[in-house]
Amino acid sequence: MHDPDSRLIVALDYSTRAEAEKLVERLGDSGTFYKIGYQLFYGGDGYALGKDLIAAGKKVFFDLKLLDIDNTVAKGVEAFAATGAAMLTIHAYPQAMKAAVAAAEGSDLCLLGVTVLTSMDDDDLEEAGYDRDVQSLVAYRAHQAKEAGMGGVVCSAHEAALARQFVGEKMAVVTPGIRPKGSASNDQKRIVTPADALSQGASHLVIGRPITQAESPVQAAGAIFAEMRMGAA
Ligand code: C5P
């Protein structure tokens, strides 16, 4: 694997810009790719921080999981594309994905379809009105993401191999729920190591607390890079 750094996405799950900036500063060159989700975006000026990180040469993944009528999705995607962001999530509904792809045309924005949230199991899907289990819905949505021309999908590392079958070799398969060997699982129920996630077909790993809450984020990231190299060997 040539570039583990660009495949590790550090989740900036903070409520304030100051906390997020502190982590970015501590990580220095060990952090090249950052994910900004609801918490920081809405609560901590994450949009402005994301744009500043891009200006500073970092890659930014806005994890806003868009879903709305086509026109609204398209206008939102245009705004994100103009920032120079690297990635943006859209819920993997065909209409929303098609609107997003058209809106991102000509930009470098990699649109990711959220297949099934990693917090959902088969019972949760049934309760939400779906008559597919998690595996089947991940496969279906991965296929639809490819058909729509998306840049990639987000799924649990447990479904990375399945998603990879449907999206082919070129699309990104981005997986959260990763825990380096020997680290606390926090509230992640179905965890996978960095090496295993990559060998299952993940292209990018989203990792939060094992780095953000480490005594030395640089050391934690370094250990993860080492595990990633093993997985891709
Ligand atoms: O658990 P960790 O701190 O590594 O989480 C990093 C990111 O992974 C979070 O920003 C969240 O969006 C995502 N996540 C997830 N499914 C979970 C827990 C976290 O997709 N069950």
Tab-separated table of C-alpha atoms and ligand atoms in Angstrom:
chain	number	residue	atom	x	y	z
A	1	MET	CA	0.000	0.000	0.000
A	2	HIS	CA	1.615	3.260	-1.039
A	3	ASP	CA	0.029	5.836	1.175
A	4	PRO	CA	-1.501	4.814	4.522
A	5	ASP	CA	-1.622	8.465	5.620
A	6	SER	CA	-4.201	9.393	3.036
A	7	ARG	CA	-6.352	6.394	3.967
A	8	LEU	CA	-6.661	7.255	7.643
A	9	ILE	CA	-9.424	9.762	8.334
A	10	VAL	CA	-9.408	11.196	11.850
A	11	ALA	CA	-12.898	12.009	13.161
A	12	LEU	CA	-12.930	15.474	14.749
A	13	ASP	CA	-15.810	14.673	17.082
A	14	TYR	CA	-15.608	17.774	19.246
A	15	SER	CA	-18.136	20.440	20.200
A	16	THR	CA	-15.778	23.358	19.839
A	17	ARG	CA	-13.448	24.571	17.175
A	18	ALA	CA	-10.741	25.163	19.791
A	19	GLU	CA	-10.681	21.491	20.831
A	20	ALA	CA	-10.592	20.344	17.214
A	21	GLU	CA	-7.768	22.732	16.363
A	22	LYS	CA	-5.794	21.536	19.362
A	23	LEU	CA	-5.941	17.956	18.120
A	24	VAL	CA	-4.990	18.999	14.577
A	25	GLU	CA	-2.034	20.880	15.976
A	26	ARG	CA	-0.950	17.975	18.169
A	27	LEU	CA	-1.163	15.548	15.258
A	28	GLY	CA	0.814	17.783	12.919
A	29	ASP	CA	1.990	15.859	9.864
A	30	SER	CA	0.490	12.632	11.271
A	31	GLY	CA	-2.966	14.002	10.460
A	32	THR	CA	-3.673	14.661	6.813
A	33	PHE	CA	-7.369	13.819	6.497
A	34	TYR	CA	-10.116	14.961	8.885
A	35	LYS	CA	-13.796	14.162	9.205
A	36	ILE	CA	-16.180	16.856	10.413
A	37	GLY	CA	-19.613	15.581	11.461
A	38	TYR	CA	-22.776	17.013	13.017
A	39	GLN	CA	-21.217	17.773	16.380
A	40	LEU	CA	-18.472	20.087	15.157
A	41	PHE	CA	-20.292	21.337	12.059
A	42	TYR	CA	-23.399	22.558	13.860
A	43	GLY	CA	-22.069	23.132	17.320
A	44	GLY	CA	-18.499	24.230	16.801
A	45	ASP	CA	-18.152	26.292	13.643
A	46	GLY	CA	-17.051	23.188	11.726
A	47	TYR	CA	-17.809	24.594	8.303
A	48	ALA	CA	-15.365	27.459	8.764
A	49	LEU	CA	-12.802	25.170	10.363
A	50	GLY	CA	-13.128	22.714	7.477
A	51	LYS	CA	-12.478	25.468	4.953
A	52	ASP	CA	-9.460	26.634	6.938
A	53	LEU	CA	-8.075	23.095	7.104
A	54	ILE	CA	-8.451	22.789	3.333
A	55	ALA	CA	-6.618	26.086	2.882
A	56	ALA	CA	-3.866	24.687	5.114
A	57	GLY	CA	-3.455	21.699	2.791
A	58	LYS	CA	-5.455	19.081	4.729
A	59	LYS	CA	-8.158	16.893	3.253
A	60	VAL	CA	-11.617	17.307	4.719
A	61	PHE	CA	-14.543	14.912	4.768
A	62	PHE	CA	-17.829	16.615	5.660
A	63	ASP	CA	-19.973	13.866	7.153
A	64	LEU	CA	-23.341	15.591	6.909
A	65	LYS	CA	-25.350	12.663	5.515
A	66	LEU	CA	-27.534	14.773	3.246
A	67	LEU	CA	-31.043	13.706	2.276
A	68	ASP	CA	-33.732	16.018	0.938
A	69	ILE	CA	-35.555	16.847	-2.281
A	70	ASP	CA	-33.263	16.799	-5.309
A	71	ASN	CA	-32.951	20.551	-5.707
A	72	THR	CA	-32.026	21.035	-2.061
A	73	VAL	CA	-29.483	18.233	-2.144
A	74	ALA	CA	-27.969	19.672	-5.326
A	75	LYS	CA	-27.609	23.172	-3.858
A	76	GLY	CA	-25.986	21.785	-0.726
A	77	VAL	CA	-23.567	19.659	-2.731
A	78	GLU	CA	-22.617	22.643	-4.900
A	79	ALA	CA	-21.722	24.580	-1.778
A	80	PHE	CA	-19.538	21.788	-0.431
A	81	ALA	CA	-17.904	21.189	-3.812
A	82	ALA	CA	-16.888	24.849	-3.933
A	83	THR	CA	-14.972	24.508	-0.650
A	84	GLY	CA	-12.513	22.014	-2.113
A	85	ALA	CA	-13.624	19.340	0.348
A	86	ALA	CA	-12.447	15.810	-0.426
A	87	MET	CA	-15.532	13.869	0.691
A	88	LEU	CA	-19.201	14.388	1.544
A	89	THR	CA	-21.821	11.863	2.641
A	90	ILE	CA	-25.305	11.504	1.152
A	91	HIS	CA	-27.814	8.900	2.328
A	92	ALA	CA	-27.798	6.259	-0.388
A	93	TYR	CA	-31.224	6.937	-1.874
A	94	PRO	CA	-31.108	6.825	-5.675
A	95	GLN	CA	-32.739	10.211	-6.339
A	96	ALA	CA	-30.598	12.038	-3.815
A	97	MET	CA	-27.450	10.373	-5.129
A	98	LYS	CA	-28.228	11.233	-8.753
A	99	ALA	CA	-28.929	14.870	-7.837
A	100	ALA	CA	-25.705	14.989	-5.846
A	101	VAL	CA	-23.593	13.498	-8.628
A	102	ALA	CA	-24.920	16.003	-11.162
A	103	ALA	CA	-24.249	18.870	-8.766
A	104	ALA	CA	-20.671	17.754	-8.016
A	105	GLU	CA	-19.710	17.312	-11.657
A	106	GLY	CA	-16.431	18.967	-12.529
A	107	SER	CA	-15.287	19.165	-8.899
A	108	ASP	CA	-12.905	16.909	-6.965
A	109	LEU	CA	-15.532	16.113	-4.357
A	110	CYS	CA	-15.866	12.376	-3.712
A	111	LEU	CA	-19.508	11.690	-2.876
A	112	LEU	CA	-20.068	8.801	-0.492
A	113	GLY	CA	-23.368	6.948	-0.167
A	114	VAL	CA	-24.216	5.922	3.387
A	115	THR	CA	-25.416	2.346	2.951
A	116	VAL	CA	-26.703	1.319	6.397
A	117	LEU	CA	-25.714	3.106	9.606
A	118	THR	CA	-23.375	0.892	11.594
A	119	SER	CA	-25.600	1.290	14.649
A	120	MET	CA	-28.470	-0.543	12.911
A	121	ASP	CA	-29.095	-4.279	13.035
A	122	ASP	CA	-31.691	-6.417	11.270
A	123	ASP	CA	-34.350	-5.700	13.912
A	124	ASP	CA	-33.781	-1.957	13.640
A	125	LEU	CA	-34.258	-2.135	9.872
A	126	GLU	CA	-37.489	-4.076	10.294
A	127	GLU	CA	-38.737	-1.528	12.808
A	128	ALA	CA	-37.915	1.242	10.321
A	129	GLY	CA	-40.057	-0.460	7.678
A	130	TYR	CA	-37.474	-2.248	5.562
A	131	ASP	CA	-37.954	-5.847	4.517
A	132	ARG	CA	-34.253	-6.460	3.921
A	133	ASP	CA	-31.596	-7.429	6.404
A	134	VAL	CA	-28.430	-5.357	6.852
A	135	GLN	CA	-26.315	-7.361	4.425
A	136	SER	CA	-28.922	-7.290	1.708
A	137	LEU	CA	-29.568	-3.565	2.096
A	138	VAL	CA	-25.833	-2.762	2.077
A	139	ALA	CA	-25.441	-4.762	-1.152
A	140	TYR	CA	-28.495	-3.111	-2.728
A	141	ARG	CA	-27.380	0.395	-1.851
A	142	ALA	CA	-23.777	-0.215	-2.854
A	143	HIS	CA	-25.066	-1.299	-6.253
A	144	GLN	CA	-27.297	1.778	-6.479
A	145	ALA	CA	-24.414	4.050	-5.474
A	146	LYS	CA	-22.332	2.659	-8.303
A	147	GLU	CA	-25.195	3.041	-10.777
A	148	ALA	CA	-25.655	6.654	-9.687
A	149	GLY	CA	-21.992	7.449	-10.330
A	150	MET	CA	-21.039	8.054	-6.698
A	151	GLY	CA	-17.393	8.151	-5.640
A	152	GLY	CA	-17.802	5.601	-2.885
A	153	VAL	CA	-19.836	4.194	-0.017
A	154	VAL	CA	-19.714	4.153	3.771
A	155	CYS	CA	-20.396	0.879	5.545
A	156	SER	CA	-19.303	-1.173	8.527
A	157	ALA	CA	-16.001	-2.921	8.006
A	158	HIS	CA	-17.977	-6.145	8.443
A	159	GLU	CA	-19.735	-5.344	5.182
A	160	ALA	CA	-16.681	-3.937	3.376
A	161	ALA	CA	-16.018	-7.100	1.389
A	162	LEU	CA	-19.665	-7.301	0.375
A	163	ALA	CA	-19.809	-3.642	-0.629
A	164	ARG	CA	-16.547	-3.986	-2.543
A	165	GLN	CA	-18.118	-6.755	-4.653
A	166	PHE	CA	-20.840	-4.370	-5.753
A	167	VAL	CA	-18.875	-1.179	-6.242
A	168	GLY	CA	-15.856	-2.666	-7.995
A	169	GLU	CA	-12.205	-1.771	-7.491
A	170	LYS	CA	-12.203	1.959	-8.108
A	171	MET	CA	-14.809	3.370	-5.734
A	172	ALA	CA	-13.952	4.282	-2.158
A	173	VAL	CA	-15.204	2.027	0.633
A	174	VAL	CA	-15.013	4.025	3.847
A	175	THR	CA	-15.404	2.213	7.156
A	176	PRO	CA	-15.905	3.500	10.728
A	177	GLY	CA	-16.001	1.248	13.786
A	178	ILE	CA	-12.271	0.530	13.629
A	179	ARG	CA	-10.284	-0.291	16.742
A	180	PRO	CA	-6.524	-0.851	16.774
A	181	LYS	CA	-5.384	-4.002	18.524
A	182	GLY	CA	-5.671	-3.738	22.305
A	183	SER	CA	-7.673	-0.492	22.448
A	184	ALA	CA	-10.981	0.209	24.217
A	185	SER	CA	-14.055	-0.519	22.134
A	186	ASN	CA	-15.994	2.518	23.560
A	187	ASP	CA	-19.573	2.209	22.296
A	188	GLN	CA	-18.596	0.535	19.033
A	189	LYS	CA	-20.239	-2.889	19.162
A	190	ARG	CA	-18.883	-4.567	16.068
A	191	ILE	CA	-15.290	-3.521	15.859
A	192	VAL	CA	-12.656	-4.470	13.296
A	193	THR	CA	-8.897	-3.844	13.343
A	194	PRO	CA	-7.266	-1.548	10.764
A	195	ALA	CA	-5.472	-4.445	9.088
A	196	ASP	CA	-8.637	-6.527	8.821
A	197	ALA	CA	-10.702	-3.639	7.466
A	198	LEU	CA	-8.198	-3.038	4.670
A	199	SER	CA	-7.911	-6.708	3.829
A	200	GLN	CA	-11.737	-6.832	3.605
A	201	GLY	CA	-11.669	-4.167	0.903
A	202	ALA	CA	-11.911	-0.869	2.790
A	203	SER	CA	-10.059	1.977	1.094
A	204	HIS	CA	-10.308	4.489	3.965
A	205	LEU	CA	-10.644	4.060	7.723
A	206	VAL	CA	-12.480	6.545	9.935
A	207	ILE	CA	-11.009	6.530	13.425
A	208	GLY	CA	-11.988	8.837	16.250
A	209	ARG	CA	-11.503	8.141	19.933
A	210	PRO	CA	-8.508	5.790	19.683
A	211	ILE	CA	-6.625	8.844	18.398
A	212	THR	CA	-8.499	11.820	19.844
A	213	GLN	CA	-8.497	10.425	23.383
A	214	ALA	CA	-5.016	8.941	23.307
A	215	GLU	CA	-2.382	10.306	25.628
A	216	SER	CA	-0.235	10.740	22.551
A	217	PRO	CA	-2.347	11.103	19.399
A	218	VAL	CA	0.835	11.003	17.295
A	219	GLN	CA	1.868	7.666	18.776
A	220	ALA	CA	-1.663	6.294	18.402
A	221	ALA	CA	-1.758	7.341	14.746
A	222	GLY	CA	1.703	5.861	14.192
A	223	ALA	CA	0.601	2.515	15.610
A	224	ILE	CA	-2.460	2.582	13.349
A	225	PHE	CA	-0.331	3.336	10.277
A	226	ALA	CA	1.825	0.328	11.194
A	227	GLU	CA	-1.265	-1.882	11.461
A	228	MET	CA	-2.536	-0.540	8.164
A	229	ARG	CA	0.706	-1.456	6.442
A	230	MET	CA	0.339	-4.989	7.787
A	231	GLY	CA	-3.201	-5.271	6.461
A	232	ALA	CA	-2.254	-4.153	3.014
A	233	ALA	CA	0.910	-6.245	2.833
B	1	C5P	O1	-15.831	5.298	17.602
B	1	C5P	P1	-14.985	6.372	16.951
B	1	C5P	O2	-14.686	7.493	17.901
B	1	C5P	O3	-13.749	5.835	16.265
B	1	C5P	O4	-15.948	6.948	15.836
B	1	C5P	C1	-15.469	7.687	14.774
B	1	C5P	C2	-16.581	8.006	13.813
B	1	C5P	O5	-17.213	6.820	13.389
B	1	C5P	C3	-17.685	8.885	14.394
B	1	C5P	O6	-17.504	10.200	13.907
B	1	C5P	C4	-18.970	8.318	13.874
B	1	C5P	O7	-19.509	9.115	12.848
B	1	C5P	C5	-18.587	7.003	13.283
B	1	C5P	N1	-19.279	5.930	14.007
B	1	C5P	C6	-20.050	5.058	13.298
B	1	C5P	N2	-20.697	4.042	13.935
B	1	C5P	C7	-20.593	3.899	15.250
B	1	C5P	C8	-19.813	4.779	16.009
B	1	C5P	C9	-19.143	5.811	15.331
B	1	C5P	O8	-20.185	5.190	12.105
B	1	C5P	N3	-21.265	2.891	15.839
